[in-house]
């Protein structure tokens, strides 16, 4: 199964993603997670990506595309994959098509999570992440059993820098302008499956 998960920031893509990869036994490829790991490790990629991420802007296409291309050639992707947070621009979508074409592969579906803007802001500002294992929580919709402590590993929870309200508004604007056109792109290919985030 080769899937893409599309949706605005704070739509709950992470939660959806966990359920989908479990169901199909495929690797979860999140470009946001790849960048965060690199930031934590202090790599050159991480240092570059952070300057964009902290401002709520997209990391330049040429950095993102090569990372995903490399990842798709790894052994575990033979079973398929779930791309989460990629593609995020039309040129990323086109580059992915080219790459899959070269590999002789086709996408099965693009799952598009739909959510209203007010809900997005509320979801994003309430989001908390475990500093040790990366599990995500929401102070209102899916709180941990103990405040600020990860259920999974006991780690401390924190708010991502790019989940602060001004950055979120910026990220939503970026989504509307740069990512939303992909819905049309994949609708024309007959691949879109719309999912209402609130029904989950
Ligand atoms: P969310 O889905 O909540 O926006 P992500 O974890 O997917 O968060 O991404 C966090 C940040 O990482 C984005 O705001 C952006 O700066 C960067 N990023 C992730 N994926 C991409 C991508 N495909 N292209 C450009 N930037 C990306
Ligand atoms: Zn944890």
PDB file of C-alpha atoms and ligand atoms in Angstrom:
ATOM      1  CA  UNK A   1       0.000   0.000   0.000  1.00  0.00           C
ATOM      2  CA  UNK A   2       1.495   3.353  -1.045  1.00  0.00           C
ATOM      3  CA  UNK A   3      -0.274   6.225   0.634  1.00  0.00           C
ATOM      4  CA  UNK A   4       0.006   9.957   1.183  1.00  0.00           C
ATOM      5  CA  UNK A   5      -1.517  11.766   4.131  1.00  0.00           C
ATOM      6  CA  UNK A   6      -2.456  15.336   3.311  1.00  0.00           C
ATOM      7  CA  UNK A   7      -3.906  17.943   5.613  1.00  0.00           C
ATOM      8  CA  UNK A   8      -3.315  21.285   7.294  1.00  0.00           C
ATOM      9  CA  UNK A   9      -0.986  21.677  10.295  1.00  0.00           C
ATOM     10  CA  UNK A  10      -2.691  20.543  13.471  1.00  0.00           C
ATOM     11  CA  UNK A  11      -5.235  18.378  11.661  1.00  0.00           C
ATOM     12  CA  UNK A  12      -4.190  15.340  13.638  1.00  0.00           C
ATOM     13  CA  UNK A  13      -2.121  13.757  10.881  1.00  0.00           C
ATOM     14  CA  UNK A  14       0.143  12.064  13.404  1.00  0.00           C
ATOM     15  CA  UNK A  15      -2.726  10.226  15.093  1.00  0.00           C
ATOM     16  CA  UNK A  16      -4.190   9.125  11.760  1.00  0.00           C
ATOM     17  CA  UNK A  17      -0.762   8.056  10.583  1.00  0.00           C
ATOM     18  CA  UNK A  18      -0.166   5.729  13.542  1.00  0.00           C
ATOM     19  CA  UNK A  19      -3.454   3.947  12.920  1.00  0.00           C
ATOM     20  CA  UNK A  20      -2.824   3.572   9.186  1.00  0.00           C
ATOM     21  CA  UNK A  21       0.723   2.202   9.408  1.00  0.00           C
ATOM     22  CA  UNK A  22      -0.413  -0.299  12.005  1.00  0.00           C
ATOM     23  CA  UNK A  23      -3.275  -1.449   9.821  1.00  0.00           C
ATOM     24  CA  UNK A  24      -1.150  -1.950   6.689  1.00  0.00           C
ATOM     25  CA  UNK A  25       2.228  -2.808   8.254  1.00  0.00           C
ATOM     26  CA  UNK A  26       4.014  -0.120   6.261  1.00  0.00           C
ATOM     27  CA  UNK A  27       6.696   2.387   7.329  1.00  0.00           C
ATOM     28  CA  UNK A  28       5.623   5.857   8.426  1.00  0.00           C
ATOM     29  CA  UNK A  29       7.695   8.500   6.639  1.00  0.00           C
ATOM     30  CA  UNK A  30       7.217  11.918   8.216  1.00  0.00           C
ATOM     31  CA  UNK A  31       9.431  14.647   6.786  1.00  0.00           C
ATOM     32  CA  UNK A  32       8.702  16.772   9.877  1.00  0.00           C
ATOM     33  CA  UNK A  33      10.009  13.933  12.105  1.00  0.00           C
ATOM     34  CA  UNK A  34      13.101  13.519   9.911  1.00  0.00           C
ATOM     35  CA  UNK A  35      13.880  17.224  10.306  1.00  0.00           C
ATOM     36  CA  UNK A  36      13.293  17.137  14.068  1.00  0.00           C
ATOM     37  CA  UNK A  37      15.647  14.173  14.476  1.00  0.00           C
ATOM     38  CA  UNK A  38      18.284  16.068  12.489  1.00  0.00           C
ATOM     39  CA  UNK A  39      17.791  19.188  14.604  1.00  0.00           C
ATOM     40  CA  UNK A  40      18.241  17.129  17.758  1.00  0.00           C
ATOM     41  CA  UNK A  41      21.425  15.571  16.381  1.00  0.00           C
ATOM     42  CA  UNK A  42      22.714  18.957  15.228  1.00  0.00           C
ATOM     43  CA  UNK A  43      23.358  17.856  11.632  1.00  0.00           C
ATOM     44  CA  UNK A  44      23.881  20.356   8.819  1.00  0.00           C
ATOM     45  CA  UNK A  45      20.441  19.474   7.457  1.00  0.00           C
ATOM     46  CA  UNK A  46      18.908  20.063  10.889  1.00  0.00           C
ATOM     47  CA  UNK A  47      20.566  23.452  11.281  1.00  0.00           C
ATOM     48  CA  UNK A  48      19.317  24.570   7.856  1.00  0.00           C
ATOM     49  CA  UNK A  49      15.789  23.212   8.341  1.00  0.00           C
ATOM     50  CA  UNK A  50      15.361  24.795  11.767  1.00  0.00           C
ATOM     51  CA  UNK A  51      15.628  28.363  10.479  1.00  0.00           C
ATOM     52  CA  UNK A  52      12.566  27.753   8.270  1.00  0.00           C
ATOM     53  CA  UNK A  53      10.590  25.605  10.691  1.00  0.00           C
ATOM     54  CA  UNK A  54      10.812  28.075  13.565  1.00  0.00           C
ATOM     55  CA  UNK A  55       9.290  30.738  11.328  1.00  0.00           C
ATOM     56  CA  UNK A  56       6.462  28.480  10.168  1.00  0.00           C
ATOM     57  CA  UNK A  57       7.882  28.382   6.639  1.00  0.00           C
ATOM     58  CA  UNK A  58       8.499  25.399   4.414  1.00  0.00           C
ATOM     59  CA  UNK A  59      11.989  23.969   4.111  1.00  0.00           C
ATOM     60  CA  UNK A  60      13.154  24.485   0.481  1.00  0.00           C
ATOM     61  CA  UNK A  61      12.050  21.799  -1.981  1.00  0.00           C
ATOM     62  CA  UNK A  62      15.557  20.727  -2.994  1.00  0.00           C
ATOM     63  CA  UNK A  63      16.413  19.759   0.595  1.00  0.00           C
ATOM     64  CA  UNK A  64      13.194  17.827   1.164  1.00  0.00           C
ATOM     65  CA  UNK A  65      12.932  16.017  -2.149  1.00  0.00           C
ATOM     66  CA  UNK A  66      16.351  14.345  -2.007  1.00  0.00           C
ATOM     67  CA  UNK A  67      15.709  13.093   1.533  1.00  0.00           C
ATOM     68  CA  UNK A  68      12.431  11.477   0.543  1.00  0.00           C
ATOM     69  CA  UNK A  69      13.903   9.962  -2.614  1.00  0.00           C
ATOM     70  CA  UNK A  70      16.651   8.317  -0.571  1.00  0.00           C
ATOM     71  CA  UNK A  71      14.202   7.078   2.021  1.00  0.00           C
ATOM     72  CA  UNK A  72      11.947   5.468  -0.609  1.00  0.00           C
ATOM     73  CA  UNK A  73      14.785   3.281  -1.856  1.00  0.00           C
ATOM     74  CA  UNK A  74      15.266   1.668   1.568  1.00  0.00           C
ATOM     75  CA  UNK A  75      14.366  -1.979   2.026  1.00  0.00           C
ATOM     76  CA  UNK A  76      11.286  -1.500   4.239  1.00  0.00           C
ATOM     77  CA  UNK A  77       9.563   0.605   1.553  1.00  0.00           C
ATOM     78  CA  UNK A  78       9.192  -2.516  -0.608  1.00  0.00           C
ATOM     79  CA  UNK A  79       6.046  -3.210   1.436  1.00  0.00           C
ATOM     80  CA  UNK A  80       4.746   0.259   0.627  1.00  0.00           C
ATOM     81  CA  UNK A  81       4.785   3.417   2.743  1.00  0.00           C
ATOM     82  CA  UNK A  82       2.791   6.203   4.252  1.00  0.00           C
ATOM     83  CA  UNK A  83       4.126   9.657   3.428  1.00  0.00           C
ATOM     84  CA  UNK A  84       3.098  12.127   6.122  1.00  0.00           C
ATOM     85  CA  UNK A  85       3.844  15.811   5.501  1.00  0.00           C
ATOM     86  CA  UNK A  86       5.212  15.160   2.022  1.00  0.00           C
ATOM     87  CA  UNK A  87       4.541  16.344  -0.652  1.00  0.00           C
ATOM     88  CA  UNK A  88       3.715  19.843   0.528  1.00  0.00           C
ATOM     89  CA  UNK A  89       4.154  21.790  -2.715  1.00  0.00           C
ATOM     90  CA  UNK A  90       3.228  21.056  -6.313  1.00  0.00           C
ATOM     91  CA  UNK A  91       6.874  20.654  -7.274  1.00  0.00           C
ATOM     92  CA  UNK A  92       7.345  18.103  -4.488  1.00  0.00           C
ATOM     93  CA  UNK A  93       4.277  16.249  -5.822  1.00  0.00           C
ATOM     94  CA  UNK A  94       5.679  16.259  -9.345  1.00  0.00           C
ATOM     95  CA  UNK A  95       9.102  15.116  -8.155  1.00  0.00           C
ATOM     96  CA  UNK A  96       7.469  12.259  -6.266  1.00  0.00           C
ATOM     97  CA  UNK A  97       5.530  11.214  -9.359  1.00  0.00           C
ATOM     98  CA  UNK A  98       8.724  11.166 -11.387  1.00  0.00           C
ATOM     99  CA  UNK A  99      10.557   9.129  -8.788  1.00  0.00           C
ATOM    100  CA  UNK A 100       7.748   6.581  -8.450  1.00  0.00           C
ATOM    101  CA  UNK A 101       7.507   6.371 -12.213  1.00  0.00           C
ATOM    102  CA  UNK A 102      11.226   5.599 -12.427  1.00  0.00           C
ATOM    103  CA  UNK A 103      10.746   2.917  -9.792  1.00  0.00           C
ATOM    104  CA  UNK A 104       7.767   1.512 -11.702  1.00  0.00           C
ATOM    105  CA  UNK A 105       5.410   2.189  -8.795  1.00  0.00           C
ATOM    106  CA  UNK A 106       2.051   3.894  -8.395  1.00  0.00           C
ATOM    107  CA  UNK A 107       0.312   5.612  -5.493  1.00  0.00           C
ATOM    108  CA  UNK A 108      -2.804   3.874  -4.182  1.00  0.00           C
ATOM    109  CA  UNK A 109      -4.487   6.752  -2.357  1.00  0.00           C
ATOM    110  CA  UNK A 110      -4.087  10.266  -1.028  1.00  0.00           C
ATOM    111  CA  UNK A 111      -5.928  10.642   2.252  1.00  0.00           C
ATOM    112  CA  UNK A 112      -6.972  14.255   2.731  1.00  0.00           C
ATOM    113  CA  UNK A 113      -7.931  15.343   6.234  1.00  0.00           C
ATOM    114  CA  UNK A 114     -10.400  18.229   6.221  1.00  0.00           C
ATOM    115  CA  UNK A 115     -10.675  20.647   9.152  1.00  0.00           C
ATOM    116  CA  UNK A 116     -11.919  24.211   9.687  1.00  0.00           C
ATOM    117  CA  UNK A 117      -9.454  26.994  10.547  1.00  0.00           C
ATOM    118  CA  UNK A 118     -10.656  27.694  14.130  1.00  0.00           C
ATOM    119  CA  UNK A 119     -10.397  24.033  14.984  1.00  0.00           C
ATOM    120  CA  UNK A 120      -6.883  23.953  13.559  1.00  0.00           C
ATOM    121  CA  UNK A 121      -5.662  26.729  15.795  1.00  0.00           C
ATOM    122  CA  UNK A 122      -7.240  25.147  18.875  1.00  0.00           C
ATOM    123  CA  UNK A 123      -5.748  21.772  18.023  1.00  0.00           C
ATOM    124  CA  UNK A 124      -2.298  23.087  17.341  1.00  0.00           C
ATOM    125  CA  UNK A 125      -1.903  25.281  20.411  1.00  0.00           C
ATOM    126  CA  UNK A 126      -3.029  22.449  22.701  1.00  0.00           C
ATOM    127  CA  UNK A 127      -0.565  19.991  21.252  1.00  0.00           C
ATOM    128  CA  UNK A 128       2.216  18.650  23.485  1.00  0.00           C
ATOM    129  CA  UNK A 129       5.070  16.354  22.501  1.00  0.00           C
ATOM    130  CA  UNK A 130       7.212  14.016  24.617  1.00  0.00           C
ATOM    131  CA  UNK A 131      10.843  15.142  24.563  1.00  0.00           C
ATOM    132  CA  UNK A 132      12.073  11.554  24.836  1.00  0.00           C
ATOM    133  CA  UNK A 133       9.898   9.379  22.610  1.00  0.00           C
ATOM    134  CA  UNK A 134       8.027  11.907  20.470  1.00  0.00           C
ATOM    135  CA  UNK A 135       4.506  10.726  21.459  1.00  0.00           C
ATOM    136  CA  UNK A 136       1.952  13.480  20.954  1.00  0.00           C
ATOM    137  CA  UNK A 137      -0.895  14.560  23.227  1.00  0.00           C
ATOM    138  CA  UNK A 138      -3.486  17.294  23.303  1.00  0.00           C
ATOM    139  CA  UNK A 139      -4.260  19.067  26.579  1.00  0.00           C
ATOM    140  CA  UNK A 140      -7.989  18.961  25.760  1.00  0.00           C
ATOM    141  CA  UNK A 141      -8.625  16.169  23.252  1.00  0.00           C
ATOM    142  CA  UNK A 142      -6.129  13.513  24.318  1.00  0.00           C
ATOM    143  CA  UNK A 143      -4.456  14.528  27.599  1.00  0.00           C
ATOM    144  CA  UNK A 144      -1.834  12.320  29.262  1.00  0.00           C
ATOM    145  CA  UNK A 145      -2.925  10.563  32.471  1.00  0.00           C
ATOM    146  CA  UNK A 146      -0.583  12.783  34.481  1.00  0.00           C
ATOM    147  CA  UNK A 147      -0.212  16.423  33.485  1.00  0.00           C
ATOM    148  CA  UNK A 148       2.891  17.078  31.346  1.00  0.00           C
ATOM    149  CA  UNK A 149       4.156  13.493  31.709  1.00  0.00           C
ATOM    150  CA  UNK A 150       4.284  11.002  28.835  1.00  0.00           C
ATOM    151  CA  UNK A 151       2.060   7.902  29.343  1.00  0.00           C
ATOM    152  CA  UNK A 152       4.388   5.957  27.125  1.00  0.00           C
ATOM    153  CA  UNK A 153       7.804   6.552  28.708  1.00  0.00           C
ATOM    154  CA  UNK A 154       7.451   9.001  31.620  1.00  0.00           C
ATOM    155  CA  UNK A 155       9.249  11.759  29.690  1.00  0.00           C
ATOM    156  CA  UNK A 156       8.501  15.467  30.030  1.00  0.00           C
ATOM    157  CA  UNK A 157       6.007  16.976  27.565  1.00  0.00           C
ATOM    158  CA  UNK A 158       6.662  20.288  25.842  1.00  0.00           C
ATOM    159  CA  UNK A 159       5.119  22.613  23.270  1.00  0.00           C
ATOM    160  CA  UNK A 160       6.903  22.727  19.928  1.00  0.00           C
ATOM    161  CA  UNK A 161       8.286  26.164  19.028  1.00  0.00           C
ATOM    162  CA  UNK A 162       6.262  26.068  15.800  1.00  0.00           C
ATOM    163  CA  UNK A 163       3.026  25.350  17.719  1.00  0.00           C
ATOM    164  CA  UNK A 164       2.926  28.860  19.233  1.00  0.00           C
ATOM    165  CA  UNK A 165      -0.080  30.829  18.018  1.00  0.00           C
ATOM    166  CA  UNK A 166       1.620  33.280  15.626  1.00  0.00           C
ATOM    167  CA  UNK A 167       3.644  30.539  13.981  1.00  0.00           C
ATOM    168  CA  UNK A 168       0.532  28.410  13.606  1.00  0.00           C
ATOM    169  CA  UNK A 169      -1.291  31.196  11.784  1.00  0.00           C
ATOM    170  CA  UNK A 170       1.710  31.519   9.496  1.00  0.00           C
ATOM    171  CA  UNK A 171       1.788  27.760   8.891  1.00  0.00           C
ATOM    172  CA  UNK A 172      -1.914  27.768   8.010  1.00  0.00           C
ATOM    173  CA  UNK A 173      -1.330  30.547   5.463  1.00  0.00           C
ATOM    174  CA  UNK A 174       1.565  28.583   3.999  1.00  0.00           C
ATOM    175  CA  UNK A 175      -0.653  25.510   3.819  1.00  0.00           C
ATOM    176  CA  UNK A 176      -3.446  27.356   1.999  1.00  0.00           C
ATOM    177  CA  UNK A 177      -1.072  28.879  -0.511  1.00  0.00           C
ATOM    178  CA  UNK A 178       1.458  26.130  -1.155  1.00  0.00           C
ATOM    179  CA  UNK A 179      -0.029  22.794  -0.099  1.00  0.00           C
ATOM    180  CA  UNK A 180      -3.762  23.022  -0.804  1.00  0.00           C
ATOM    181  CA  UNK A 181      -3.242  23.050  -4.614  1.00  0.00           C
ATOM    182  CA  UNK A 182      -2.131  19.430  -4.209  1.00  0.00           C
ATOM    183  CA  UNK A 183      -5.742  18.468  -3.419  1.00  0.00           C
ATOM    184  CA  UNK A 184      -6.702  19.495  -6.943  1.00  0.00           C
ATOM    185  CA  UNK A 185      -3.653  17.813  -8.376  1.00  0.00           C
ATOM    186  CA  UNK A 186      -4.541  14.456  -6.816  1.00  0.00           C
ATOM    187  CA  UNK A 187      -8.286  14.860  -7.367  1.00  0.00           C
ATOM    188  CA  UNK A 188      -7.579  15.042 -11.101  1.00  0.00           C
ATOM    189  CA  UNK A 189      -5.672  11.786 -10.804  1.00  0.00           C
ATOM    190  CA  UNK A 190      -8.632  10.201  -9.008  1.00  0.00           C
ATOM    191  CA  UNK A 191      -6.602   9.461  -5.872  1.00  0.00           C
ATOM    192  CA  UNK A 192      -8.199  11.662  -3.187  1.00  0.00           C
ATOM    193  CA  UNK A 193     -10.070  10.206  -0.242  1.00  0.00           C
ATOM    194  CA  UNK A 194     -11.538  12.943   1.964  1.00  0.00           C
ATOM    195  CA  UNK A 195     -11.699  12.276   5.689  1.00  0.00           C
ATOM    196  CA  UNK A 196     -13.411  14.545   8.205  1.00  0.00           C
ATOM    197  CA  UNK A 197     -10.969  15.063  11.072  1.00  0.00           C
ATOM    198  CA  UNK A 198     -13.740  15.640  13.617  1.00  0.00           C
ATOM    199  CA  UNK A 199     -15.331  12.262  13.023  1.00  0.00           C
ATOM    200  CA  UNK A 200     -12.218  10.488  14.247  1.00  0.00           C
TER     201      UNK A 200
HETATM  202  P1  LIG B   1       2.563  19.769  10.790  1.00  0.00           P
HETATM  203  O1  LIG B   1       1.975  18.681   9.988  1.00  0.00           O
HETATM  204  O2  LIG B   1       1.974  19.881  12.136  1.00  0.00           O
HETATM  205  O3  LIG B   1       2.671  21.063  10.055  1.00  0.00           O
HETATM  206  P2  LIG B   1       5.202  18.612  10.371  1.00  0.00           P
HETATM  207  O4  LIG B   1       5.843  17.871  11.450  1.00  0.00           O
HETATM  208  O5  LIG B   1       4.670  17.852   9.207  1.00  0.00           O
HETATM  209  O6  LIG B   1       4.073  19.460  11.085  1.00  0.00           O
HETATM  210  O7  LIG B   1       6.216  19.715   9.791  1.00  0.00           O
HETATM  211  C1  LIG B   1       6.836  20.647  10.619  1.00  0.00           C
HETATM  212  C2  LIG B   1       7.655  21.620   9.779  1.00  0.00           C
HETATM  213  O8  LIG B   1       8.662  20.924   9.060  1.00  0.00           O
HETATM  214  C3  LIG B   1       6.854  22.357   8.710  1.00  0.00           C
HETATM  215  O9  LIG B   1       6.209  23.492   9.215  1.00  0.00           O
HETATM  216  C4  LIG B   1       7.955  22.694   7.700  1.00  0.00           C
HETATM  217  O10 LIG B   1       8.717  23.807   8.124  1.00  0.00           O
HETATM  218  C5  LIG B   1       8.849  21.483   7.772  1.00  0.00           C
HETATM  219  N1  LIG B   1       8.454  20.471   6.761  1.00  0.00           N
HETATM  220  C6  LIG B   1       7.971  19.220   6.995  1.00  0.00           C
HETATM  221  N2  LIG B   1       7.722  18.575   5.859  1.00  0.00           N
HETATM  222  C7  LIG B   1       8.040  19.436   4.846  1.00  0.00           C
HETATM  223  C8  LIG B   1       7.980  19.373   3.420  1.00  0.00           C
HETATM  224  N3  LIG B   1       7.523  18.274   2.776  1.00  0.00           N
HETATM  225  N4  LIG B   1       8.402  20.467   2.722  1.00  0.00           N
HETATM  226  C9  LIG B   1       8.856  21.565   3.325  1.00  0.00           C
HETATM  227  N5  LIG B   1       8.922  21.705   4.663  1.00  0.00           N
HETATM  228  C10 LIG B   1       8.513  20.644   5.427  1.00  0.00           C
HETATM  229 ZN1  LIG B   2       7.498   9.597  25.876  1.00  0.00          ZN
END
